[in-house]
Each structure stands twice: as structure tokens, then as C-alpha cells.
Amino acid sequence: MTQYLKWMAAVFLAVPGLVFSADGPLSPQEARSSLQVPAGFRATLFAGEPDVVQPMSITFDHRGRMWVVECRSYPSWRPAGTKEGTDRILILEDTNHDGEFDQRTVFFDKGVNFSSIEYGFGGVFVTAIPHLIFIPDANGDDVPDGPAQILLDGFDLMAKHNVANGLTWGPDGWLYGCNGILSNSRIGKPGTPDADRTPMNCGIWRFHPVRQEFEVVAHGTTNPWGLAFDDRGEAFLTNCVIEHVFHVVPGSRFKRMFGQDFNPKTFELMQTCADHIHWAGGTWEGSRDGTGKHGEAGGGHAHSGAMIYLGDQFPAEYRNNLFTLNIHGQRLNRDKLERKGSGYVARHQTDFAPSSDKWFRGVCVKQGPDGIYFTDWSDTGECHNYEEATIHRDNGRIFQVAYGEQRPRAVDFAKLTDRDLIDMLGNRDGFLANHARRVLHERATNHTLTPAAVTQLTQGFASVVASEPHSTKALQWLWTLHAIGELSHARLAENVARIKGIADDTLRGWLVRLTMEASKLSPESQTEMAELARMDASPYVRLQLASGLQRLP
């Protein structure tokens, strides 16, 4: 019996009396029971209808609370200029840490075309097609301080399932997002003349929350609906139809499903970093049911969401694994990311939490304070073919998967001192370290970061590098220094001189990358970088140099 058939049999045996309905979905609790998790793990229903419907995107705030986008607009996106819609933002909190929410707040209930959300800087950022908006809540009372602010416009409203999505914080303090191949967008701040806008369809973009700058990070693929960063700060997108994962290096130009890259003189488009696909060959259309040989290979061609597990609760083999939801295969695909040359290779691992619920349509997966969480749109058919007559808008589920004994993480980062947050940068759990870094960035932006904290970070960095050169702590300190503006022009020469003496090539590469992001690189620094290109044997450092060259005039 194949592995696929074994776990499918286990699902049915584990759920007595489980029956599929041809007319409707399983109940939320039945859907939870249909999930088959490995030994030692447990799945709980964090939330389900009627408490949550159409959960398209989730994120977590500094208190560990979940923020949810309920997208009721799709598939009939509201016309540009629509003032009020029915999309909502919920706040769900699990105060007793049993894996199920027990407090629910409706933060916003008149949303238009909401597709993703990220929390930070005194409010929430939302892709609200054709806009990127910010809904302020500076005092944290869970009530918007005023109307949404439009930060960007020009994302294509006619792209249906290819719209902008996937907001997530990068380690460099920028807000990252995805865009699809049918989304022929021209992006800029409101009022930007068309000639000054940035053209984009499929690929990855980013927005700086303080300077309010926009730029394209990488072009290509098909319809990316997931982006995640590993503990070394490397980005990976997940994709549909063609291969499912690509290593995102700034300036990348990836293989496309169709169409011409924006630079017609590109010598060769970059390929996937995966050594496999999740269907058994042939045309991607033939893998849509996610069963049989396609089920054995991983479930099919369509993927949504991306999470790289950076916690310390799961067994060690799961750390830095990429998880993505296989939409038609009703499961999470799991890839091990291994360094190879200047890049990575993604190797298929045993699929995670397969469901026997034929209505399961996973969309978003995130690491939370006490496990991983993923959303279930709960519908049938092809998500890109939904019509008003067939879509089901009154259901949806969010599941939590945890390992071992529950270990509550009741941390409110806003209440921690600067020193506490700096100490947290060394925590092996990326959920904690990344939130600490973001809060330090916010305090620096609001001018509430103490001079003592800035001194501790700037003067202590060298000792951290000397004592723990290969640690994620050294990287977190570096990213924090960059975010708070302490890798300024005045320090560029110091940074360049420091690079050569660092043992860890990832740290050297990141110093190169952040240095070359400066808008004005002195002739002396350019000379140093040229020497580094000649002398540094690390393929990773050379990759960062090649990437950075695209930023030079």
C-alpha cells in the first residue's frame, strides 16, 4: 500500500461515522477530525463558522492575538471607488491557551476587496484591491482611529484570483507582498502620473512603512499566493501551475507560465529551487482532483500560503521547513530547504495534516505563538472559477496544530523594556525574535527607543559577531540596526571594512546586501565591493554582490 493510501485509510479509521455530504461541507468539528497529524501533534478547531467565514488571510499582533481578513468580495471584486463593502477584519484571542479562540472582536466591517493583512506601526496594512491601505489604531483599543489611508494604488482590479496578496514583514523592515500574472498593474502613490508608476504583473514587491517607498523585488512565476522567510532571512515564494517554490533573490527574473519578462534582454530566466513537483507529470489541468498518482506525488499543482517553521516546539526536523497548502490535495506540502551553492534546493518531505474533507480549501498558513495555524476557505471546485451562483460565503475554518504539552506564550511585546526586546533578539524562536525586532523598529520610528538601547545595539554588535558569528542572534542584531537607521551612510565605510573579518558567509552576505541598498555608495565603498567580489570565495556573498549591482546607477 502506498504512503498516500496508508494515511487516507488512517483518516477514515480515526474518524468513526465520518460521512461526506454531496450537498454541503462537514461541520467545523468534523472537519477538524478529518485532519490526520503525526504522532505527538494535535489539531484543534481554533475558529469556524458562524464565528468566522471566508478566512483569506491571518496574522498575529504583539500580544499573540490573531487578526483575520474575511473576504466576502471574491469572486465579484467591487468596482474602483466603492466606499463600503462587506469584508471584515476580526481579532481572535485564545486567553486560556487551549487552542480555541474565546474572545472575538470585529475591528472593521465595511471592507472592499480585502485579500491580505499585516499588523504593525500602530494599525494594520491591508491589500484592498486596487489599493494598499493602512487602518490606524495608534492607541490599541481595537477601534480604528479614523478612515483608512491609501498608501498605494494601481494594483489591477480585473485580475480576479491573481490580485495582490500575501503581506508579510521581511527581516529588513520592509513590508512584502505578491502579485499574479493576470494583474497588469501600474503601482504608485495616489496621484502619481502614469509615466512615473512602476509596472508589474507576477512577482514579489515591497513597501517601506516609514519612507513609504515601493519597489519590485522579483519578476516572474504565475500566481504567487505565499511568501516566507527562513531564519537566515532568505525569502521563498509559493506558486501555482508551474513549479511551486522559488528562492527570491532581489532582482530575480523567474520562469513564467506565459508572457514576456519586463526586461526582454534577460539572458535566461531563473528556475525553481525545488527538485520535485506535487503532481505526477502531464498537464497541470489533469492533477486538479489531487488523488491517485497525483495524490501520491503531493496533491496537485495549486498552492496557497507559505510558512517556514522557525519555532522550538516542533521536533528539530521541522525547523526551517517550508509549509504550503495544496489546495486540491487537501493537505500541507512540506519541503526541506537546503543550501546548495549560492542558493537552495527544496526537497519534498512527508506531507503534513492531510484532510479527508473534500471541501477543504487551504489558503493561508502562519506560525503563531504556540503552534501553526491555517485557514480553510471550505468550498468545492476550482477557486479561480467561482461565480456568484456557486460560491459558499457562509462557512470557513481556522485550525491550529501544536506539538506536545501546550506551552502558553503570554508575551505582550509592547510592555517589554528596550533591553528585554534586545535580549529577545537572541531567542531561537523566530516568532519571538521577529516580533521583538519589529517593535524596536516601531519605537525608533516613534522616537521612543532610548539612547541607551541604541548604544547597546551599536556598540554590542561587534561582540555578538565575535562570540556568536554563525547565530541567528547576530543576524537579528544586524537587521535591527538596519531597521532603526544605524547602518547609515556615515557607517558604510565601517560596514565594508567589517565584512572581511566575519566568519559567517550569511552575515557577510547580508552586510553586503544592506550596504548596497544605500542610495549613494561612495567610490571607496564601490572599490571595496569590487575587491570583495575578487577575494571572497563564498557563492552566497557573490550572489549578494551580483544582486546588489542592479541597484547601482
mmCIF file of N, CA and C in Angstrom, residues 185-276:
data_model
loop_
_atom_site.group_PDB
_atom_site.id
_atom_site.type_symbol
_atom_site.label_atom_id
_atom_site.label_comp_id
_atom_site.label_asym_id
_atom_site.label_seq_id
_atom_site.Cartn_x
_atom_site.Cartn_y
_atom_site.Cartn_z
ATOM 1 N N SER A 185 -0.498 45.588 -13.422
ATOM 2 C CA SER A 185 -0.612 46.728 -12.519
ATOM 3 C C SER A 185 0.384 47.827 -12.869
ATOM 4 N N ARG A 186 0.016 49.048 -12.501
ATOM 5 C CA ARG A 186 0.917 50.197 -12.580
ATOM 6 C C ARG A 186 0.802 50.901 -11.235
ATOM 7 N N ILE A 187 1.821 50.722 -10.407
ATOM 8 C CA ILE A 187 1.694 50.995 -8.981
ATOM 9 C C ILE A 187 2.431 52.276 -8.601
ATOM 10 N N GLY A 188 1.816 53.032 -7.722
ATOM 11 C CA GLY A 188 2.432 54.248 -7.203
ATOM 12 C C GLY A 188 1.582 54.823 -6.092
ATOM 13 N N LYS A 189 2.058 55.899 -5.483
ATOM 14 C CA LYS A 189 1.255 56.609 -4.501
ATOM 15 C C LYS A 189 0.079 57.281 -5.212
ATOM 16 N N PRO A 190 -1.019 57.513 -4.506
ATOM 17 C CA PRO A 190 -2.152 58.198 -5.138
ATOM 18 C C PRO A 190 -1.710 59.511 -5.786
ATOM 19 N N GLY A 191 -2.151 59.722 -7.011
ATOM 20 C CA GLY A 191 -1.807 60.935 -7.734
ATOM 21 C C GLY A 191 -0.553 60.845 -8.572
ATOM 22 N N THR A 192 0.164 59.718 -8.494
ATOM 23 C CA THR A 192 1.378 59.563 -9.289
ATOM 24 C C THR A 192 1.024 59.506 -10.777
ATOM 25 N N PRO A 193 1.681 60.311 -11.617
ATOM 26 C CA PRO A 193 1.419 60.235 -13.068
ATOM 27 C C PRO A 193 1.734 58.845 -13.602
ATOM 28 N N ASP A 194 1.021 58.446 -14.627
ATOM 29 C CA ASP A 194 1.197 57.103 -15.176
ATOM 30 C C ASP A 194 2.639 56.845 -15.604
ATOM 31 N N ALA A 195 3.294 57.840 -16.149
ATOM 32 C CA ALA A 195 4.668 57.663 -16.626
ATOM 33 C C ALA A 195 5.640 57.375 -15.494
ATOM 34 N N ASP A 196 5.275 57.755 -14.266
ATOM 35 C CA ASP A 196 6.161 57.563 -13.117
ATOM 36 C C ASP A 196 5.795 56.335 -12.295
ATOM 37 N N ARG A 197 4.797 55.593 -12.717
ATOM 38 C CA ARG A 197 4.380 54.411 -11.970
ATOM 39 C C ARG A 197 5.258 53.210 -12.312
ATOM 40 N N THR A 198 5.241 52.218 -11.412
ATOM 41 C CA THR A 198 6.043 51.013 -11.599
ATOM 42 C C THR A 198 5.171 49.913 -12.189
ATOM 43 N N PRO A 199 5.507 49.412 -13.381
ATOM 44 C CA PRO A 199 4.706 48.328 -13.972
ATOM 45 C C PRO A 199 5.065 46.985 -13.345
ATOM 46 N N MET A 200 4.065 46.142 -13.204
ATOM 47 C CA MET A 200 4.292 44.827 -12.600
ATOM 48 C C MET A 200 3.127 43.912 -12.915
ATOM 49 N N ASN A 201 3.419 42.637 -13.133
ATOM 50 C CA ASN A 201 2.380 41.609 -13.018
ATOM 51 C C ASN A 201 2.874 40.566 -12.020
ATOM 52 N N CYS A 202 3.228 39.357 -12.453
ATOM 53 C CA CYS A 202 3.582 38.331 -11.474
ATOM 54 C C CYS A 202 4.937 38.613 -10.827
ATOM 55 N N GLY A 203 4.998 38.387 -9.510
ATOM 56 C CA GLY A 203 6.253 38.578 -8.809
ATOM 57 C C GLY A 203 6.060 39.012 -7.371
ATOM 58 N N ILE A 204 7.149 39.546 -6.792
ATOM 59 C CA ILE A 204 7.185 39.968 -5.396
ATOM 60 C C ILE A 204 7.533 41.455 -5.344
ATOM 61 N N TRP A 205 6.845 42.175 -4.477
ATOM 62 C CA TRP A 205 7.090 43.604 -4.287
ATOM 63 C C TRP A 205 7.280 43.899 -2.807
ATOM 64 N N ARG A 206 7.734 45.118 -2.516
ATOM 65 C CA ARG A 206 7.853 45.521 -1.117
ATOM 66 C C ARG A 206 7.579 47.019 -0.958
ATOM 67 N N PHE A 207 7.194 47.379 0.289
ATOM 68 C CA PHE A 207 6.818 48.750 0.626
ATOM 69 C C PHE A 207 7.452 49.093 1.962
ATOM 70 N N HIS A 208 8.107 50.259 2.028
ATOM 71 C CA HIS A 208 8.729 50.651 3.290
ATOM 72 C C HIS A 208 7.720 51.436 4.129
ATOM 73 N N PRO A 209 7.439 50.993 5.365
ATOM 74 C CA PRO A 209 6.358 51.603 6.144
ATOM 75 C C PRO A 209 6.664 53.012 6.639
ATOM 76 N N VAL A 210 7.931 53.379 6.699
ATOM 77 C CA VAL A 210 8.308 54.705 7.199
ATOM 78 C C VAL A 210 8.558 55.669 6.040
ATOM 79 N N ARG A 211 9.387 55.255 5.100
ATOM 80 C CA ARG A 211 9.710 56.127 3.957
ATOM 81 C C ARG A 211 8.637 56.080 2.871
ATOM 82 N N GLN A 212 7.736 55.108 2.964
ATOM 83 C CA GLN A 212 6.638 54.924 2.010
ATOM 84 C C GLN A 212 7.155 54.809 0.574
ATOM 85 N N GLU A 213 8.184 53.990 0.416
ATOM 86 C CA GLU A 213 8.752 53.697 -0.896
ATOM 87 C C GLU A 213 8.254 52.339 -1.368
ATOM 88 N N PHE A 214 8.060 52.211 -2.672
ATOM 89 C CA PHE A 214 7.617 50.954 -3.286
ATOM 90 C C PHE A 214 8.654 50.507 -4.302
ATOM 91 N N GLU A 215 8.894 49.193 -4.360
ATOM 92 C CA GLU A 215 9.745 48.664 -5.421
ATOM 93 C C GLU A 215 9.420 47.203 -5.682
ATOM 94 N N VAL A 216 9.686 46.774 -6.904
ATOM 95 C CA VAL A 216 9.546 45.365 -7.267
ATOM 96 C C VAL A 216 10.815 44.644 -6.834
ATOM 97 N N VAL A 217 10.647 43.509 -6.174
ATOM 98 C CA VAL A 217 11.783 42.713 -5.705
ATOM 99 C C VAL A 217 12.171 41.667 -6.738
ATOM 100 N N ALA A 218 11.171 41.008 -7.332
ATOM 101 C CA ALA A 218 11.431 39.939 -8.301
ATOM 102 C C ALA A 218 10.249 39.829 -9.249
ATOM 103 N N HIS A 219 10.539 39.513 -10.506
ATOM 104 C CA HIS A 219 9.511 39.324 -11.525
ATOM 105 C C HIS A 219 9.410 37.837 -11.875
ATOM 106 N N GLY A 220 8.181 37.396 -12.205
ATOM 107 C CA GLY A 220 8.020 36.069 -12.770
ATOM 108 C C GLY A 220 7.154 35.131 -11.954
ATOM 109 N N THR A 221 7.067 33.880 -12.364
ATOM 110 C CA THR A 221 6.240 32.761 -11.884
ATOM 111 C C THR A 221 4.846 32.869 -12.506
ATOM 112 N N THR A 222 3.818 32.482 -11.745
ATOM 113 C CA THR A 222 2.451 32.506 -12.275
ATOM 114 C C THR A 222 1.542 33.338 -11.379
ATOM 115 N N ASN A 223 1.182 32.757 -10.252
ATOM 116 C CA ASN A 223 0.251 33.415 -9.339
ATOM 117 C C ASN A 223 0.693 33.139 -7.909
ATOM 118 N N PRO A 224 1.750 33.802 -7.453
ATOM 119 C CA PRO A 224 2.229 33.532 -6.090
ATOM 120 C C PRO A 224 1.223 33.992 -5.047
ATOM 121 N N TRP A 225 0.894 33.076 -4.121
ATOM 122 C CA TRP A 225 -0.019 33.393 -3.021
ATOM 123 C C TRP A 225 0.602 33.042 -1.676
ATOM 124 N N GLY A 226 1.924 33.098 -1.604
ATOM 125 C CA GLY A 226 2.586 32.852 -0.334
ATOM 126 C C GLY A 226 4.025 33.307 -0.396
ATOM 127 N N LEU A 227 4.514 33.879 0.704
ATOM 128 C CA LEU A 227 5.900 34.327 0.811
ATOM 129 C C LEU A 227 6.327 34.176 2.258
ATOM 130 N N ALA A 228 7.511 33.600 2.468
ATOM 131 C CA ALA A 228 8.004 33.403 3.830
ATOM 132 C C ALA A 228 9.520 33.513 3.846
ATOM 133 N N PHE A 229 10.064 33.802 5.041
ATOM 134 C CA PHE A 229 11.496 33.979 5.230
ATOM 135 C C PHE A 229 12.019 32.932 6.209
ATOM 136 N N ASP A 230 13.204 32.361 5.905
ATOM 137 C CA ASP A 230 13.799 31.407 6.832
ATOM 138 C C ASP A 230 14.588 32.155 7.903
ATOM 139 N N ASP A 231 15.266 31.408 8.795
ATOM 140 C CA ASP A 231 15.930 32.077 9.909
ATOM 141 C C ASP A 231 17.223 32.770 9.500
ATOM 142 N N ARG A 232 17.641 32.626 8.246
ATOM 143 C CA ARG A 232 18.782 33.380 7.720
ATOM 144 C C ARG A 232 18.326 34.554 6.859
ATOM 145 N N GLY A 233 17.007 34.793 6.840
ATOM 146 C CA GLY A 233 16.471 35.939 6.114
ATOM 147 C C GLY A 233 16.239 35.711 4.638
ATOM 148 N N GLU A 234 16.348 34.455 4.180
ATOM 149 C CA GLU A 234 16.120 34.156 2.762
ATOM 150 C C GLU A 234 14.626 33.999 2.493
ATOM 151 N N ALA A 235 14.169 34.549 1.377
ATOM 152 C CA ALA A 235 12.748 34.549 1.037
ATOM 153 C C ALA A 235 12.428 33.448 0.033
ATOM 154 N N PHE A 236 11.244 32.851 0.187
ATOM 155 C CA PHE A 236 10.760 31.811 -0.715
ATOM 156 C C PHE A 236 9.283 32.078 -0.992
ATOM 157 N N LEU A 237 8.916 32.048 -2.279
ATOM 158 C CA LEU A 237 7.516 32.218 -2.650
ATOM 159 C C LEU A 237 6.917 30.876 -3.034
ATOM 160 N N THR A 238 5.602 30.754 -2.866
ATOM 161 C CA THR A 238 4.883 29.570 -3.331
ATOM 162 C C THR A 238 3.943 29.976 -4.455
ATOM 163 N N ASN A 239 3.657 29.009 -5.346
ATOM 164 C CA ASN A 239 3.130 29.352 -6.661
ATOM 165 C C ASN A 239 2.211 28.250 -7.175
ATOM 166 N N CYS A 240 1.488 28.543 -8.243
ATOM 167 C CA CYS A 240 0.580 27.584 -8.871
ATOM 168 C C CYS A 240 0.990 27.286 -10.315
ATOM 169 N N VAL A 241 0.520 26.158 -10.818
ATOM 170 C CA VAL A 241 0.586 25.723 -12.221
ATOM 171 C C VAL A 241 1.986 25.283 -12.632
ATOM 172 N N ILE A 242 2.957 26.205 -12.645
ATOM 173 C CA ILE A 242 4.336 25.754 -12.841
ATOM 174 C C ILE A 242 4.866 25.358 -11.462
ATOM 175 N N GLU A 243 6.148 25.177 -11.309
ATOM 176 C CA GLU A 243 6.694 24.671 -10.047
ATOM 177 C C GLU A 243 6.263 25.535 -8.860
ATOM 178 N N HIS A 244 6.276 24.921 -7.677
ATOM 179 C CA HIS A 244 5.588 25.511 -6.531
ATOM 180 C C HIS A 244 6.435 26.401 -5.648
ATOM 181 N N VAL A 245 7.769 26.395 -5.770
ATOM 182 C CA VAL A 245 8.579 27.216 -4.865
ATOM 183 C C VAL A 245 9.771 27.798 -5.617
ATOM 184 N N PHE A 246 10.056 29.072 -5.326
ATOM 185 C CA PHE A 246 11.193 29.776 -5.915
ATOM 186 C C PHE A 246 11.923 30.536 -4.811
ATOM 187 N N HIS A 247 13.252 30.509 -4.868
ATOM 188 C CA HIS A 247 14.096 31.261 -3.938
ATOM 189 C C HIS A 247 14.165 32.704 -4.422
ATOM 190 N N VAL A 248 13.686 33.619 -3.598
ATOM 191 C CA VAL A 248 13.557 35.017 -4.015
ATOM 192 C C VAL A 248 14.823 35.792 -3.658
ATOM 193 N N VAL A 249 15.634 36.062 -4.656
ATOM 194 C CA VAL A 249 16.801 36.929 -4.521
ATOM 195 C C VAL A 249 16.427 38.269 -5.141
ATOM 196 N N PRO A 250 16.670 39.389 -4.461
ATOM 197 C CA PRO A 250 16.317 40.680 -5.060
ATOM 198 C C PRO A 250 16.895 40.832 -6.462
ATOM 199 N N GLY A 251 16.032 41.201 -7.391
ATOM 200 C CA GLY A 251 16.440 41.329 -8.786
ATOM 201 C C GLY A 251 16.203 40.089 -9.618
ATOM 202 N N SER A 252 15.644 39.040 -9.011
ATOM 203 C CA SER A 252 15.387 37.794 -9.747
ATOM 204 C C SER A 252 14.380 38.015 -10.870
ATOM 205 N N ARG A 253 14.571 37.243 -11.936
ATOM 206 C CA ARG A 253 13.603 37.194 -13.033
ATOM 207 C C ARG A 253 13.328 35.720 -13.299
ATOM 208 N N PHE A 254 12.169 35.273 -12.833
ATOM 209 C CA PHE A 254 11.849 33.857 -12.815
ATOM 210 C C PHE A 254 11.153 33.397 -14.096
ATOM 211 N N LYS A 255 11.201 32.099 -14.277
ATOM 212 C CA LYS A 255 10.375 31.422 -15.275
ATOM 213 C C LYS A 255 8.927 31.861 -15.103
ATOM 214 N N ARG A 256 8.221 32.011 -16.218
ATOM 215 C CA ARG A 256 6.831 32.437 -16.210
ATOM 216 C C ARG A 256 5.943 31.362 -16.830
ATOM 217 N N MET A 257 4.668 31.359 -16.439
ATOM 218 C CA MET A 257 3.716 30.468 -17.088
ATOM 219 C C MET A 257 3.535 30.880 -18.550
ATOM 220 N N PHE A 258 3.468 32.185 -18.785
ATOM 221 C CA PHE A 258 3.369 32.701 -20.157
ATOM 222 C C PHE A 258 3.781 34.171 -20.127
ATOM 223 N N GLY A 259 3.943 34.736 -21.301
ATOM 224 C CA GLY A 259 4.231 36.160 -21.409
ATOM 225 C C GLY A 259 5.711 36.480 -21.379
ATOM 226 N N GLN A 260 6.014 37.741 -21.633
ATOM 227 C CA GLN A 260 7.378 38.242 -21.750
ATOM 228 C C GLN A 260 7.803 38.928 -20.457
ATOM 229 N N ASP A 261 9.014 38.641 -20.004
ATOM 230 C CA ASP A 261 9.559 39.354 -18.861
ATOM 231 C C ASP A 261 9.653 40.845 -19.186
ATOM 232 N N PHE A 262 9.613 41.681 -18.151
ATOM 233 C CA PHE A 262 9.665 43.127 -18.362
ATOM 234 C C PHE A 262 10.986 43.577 -18.975
ATOM 235 N N ASN A 263 12.018 42.769 -18.808
ATOM 236 C CA ASN A 263 13.289 43.068 -19.476
ATOM 237 C C ASN A 263 13.479 42.052 -20.597
ATOM 238 N N PRO A 264 13.181 42.418 -21.841
ATOM 239 C CA PRO A 264 13.260 41.447 -22.944
ATOM 240 C C PRO A 264 14.683 40.985 -23.235
ATOM 241 N N LYS A 265 15.678 41.657 -22.646
ATOM 242 C CA LYS A 265 17.067 41.284 -22.888
ATOM 243 C C LYS A 265 17.606 40.327 -21.824
ATOM 244 N N THR A 266 16.733 39.862 -20.941
ATOM 245 C CA THR A 266 17.163 38.882 -19.947
ATOM 246 C C THR A 266 17.707 37.649 -20.659
ATOM 247 N N PHE A 267 18.922 37.244 -20.283
ATOM 248 C CA PHE A 267 19.573 36.137 -20.984
ATOM 249 C C PHE A 267 18.852 34.815 -20.730
ATOM 250 N N GLU A 268 18.549 34.538 -19.480
ATOM 251 C CA GLU A 268 17.850 33.295 -19.145
ATOM 252 C C GLU A 268 17.076 33.504 -17.858
ATOM 253 N N LEU A 269 15.825 33.071 -17.830
ATOM 254 C CA LEU A 269 15.005 33.210 -16.640
ATOM 255 C C LEU A 269 15.378 32.145 -15.615
ATOM 256 N N MET A 270 15.279 32.512 -14.330
ATOM 257 C CA MET A 270 15.658 31.612 -13.242
ATOM 258 C C MET A 270 14.594 30.542 -13.036
ATOM 259 N N GLN A 271 15.049 29.365 -12.642
ATOM 260 C CA GLN A 271 14.167 28.220 -12.467
ATOM 261 C C GLN A 271 13.808 28.020 -10.995
ATOM 262 N N THR A 272 12.902 27.112 -10.741
ATOM 263 C CA THR A 272 12.532 26.751 -9.383
ATOM 264 C C THR A 272 13.736 26.220 -8.616
ATOM 265 N N CYS A 273 13.673 26.328 -7.293
ATOM 266 C CA CYS A 273 14.706 25.708 -6.457
ATOM 267 C C CYS A 273 14.275 24.325 -5.980
ATOM 268 N N ALA A 274 13.070 23.883 -6.344
ATOM 269 C CA ALA A 274 12.580 22.570 -5.919
ATOM 270 C C ALA A 274 13.135 21.469 -6.816
ATOM 271 N N ASP A 275 13.369 20.300 -6.231
ATOM 272 C CA ASP A 275 13.815 19.147 -7.023
ATOM 273 C C ASP A 275 12.646 18.226 -7.355
ATOM 274 N N HIS A 276 11.401 18.738 -7.238
ATOM 275 C CA HIS A 276 10.219 17.896 -7.450
ATOM 276 C C HIS A 276 9.028 18.789 -7.767
#
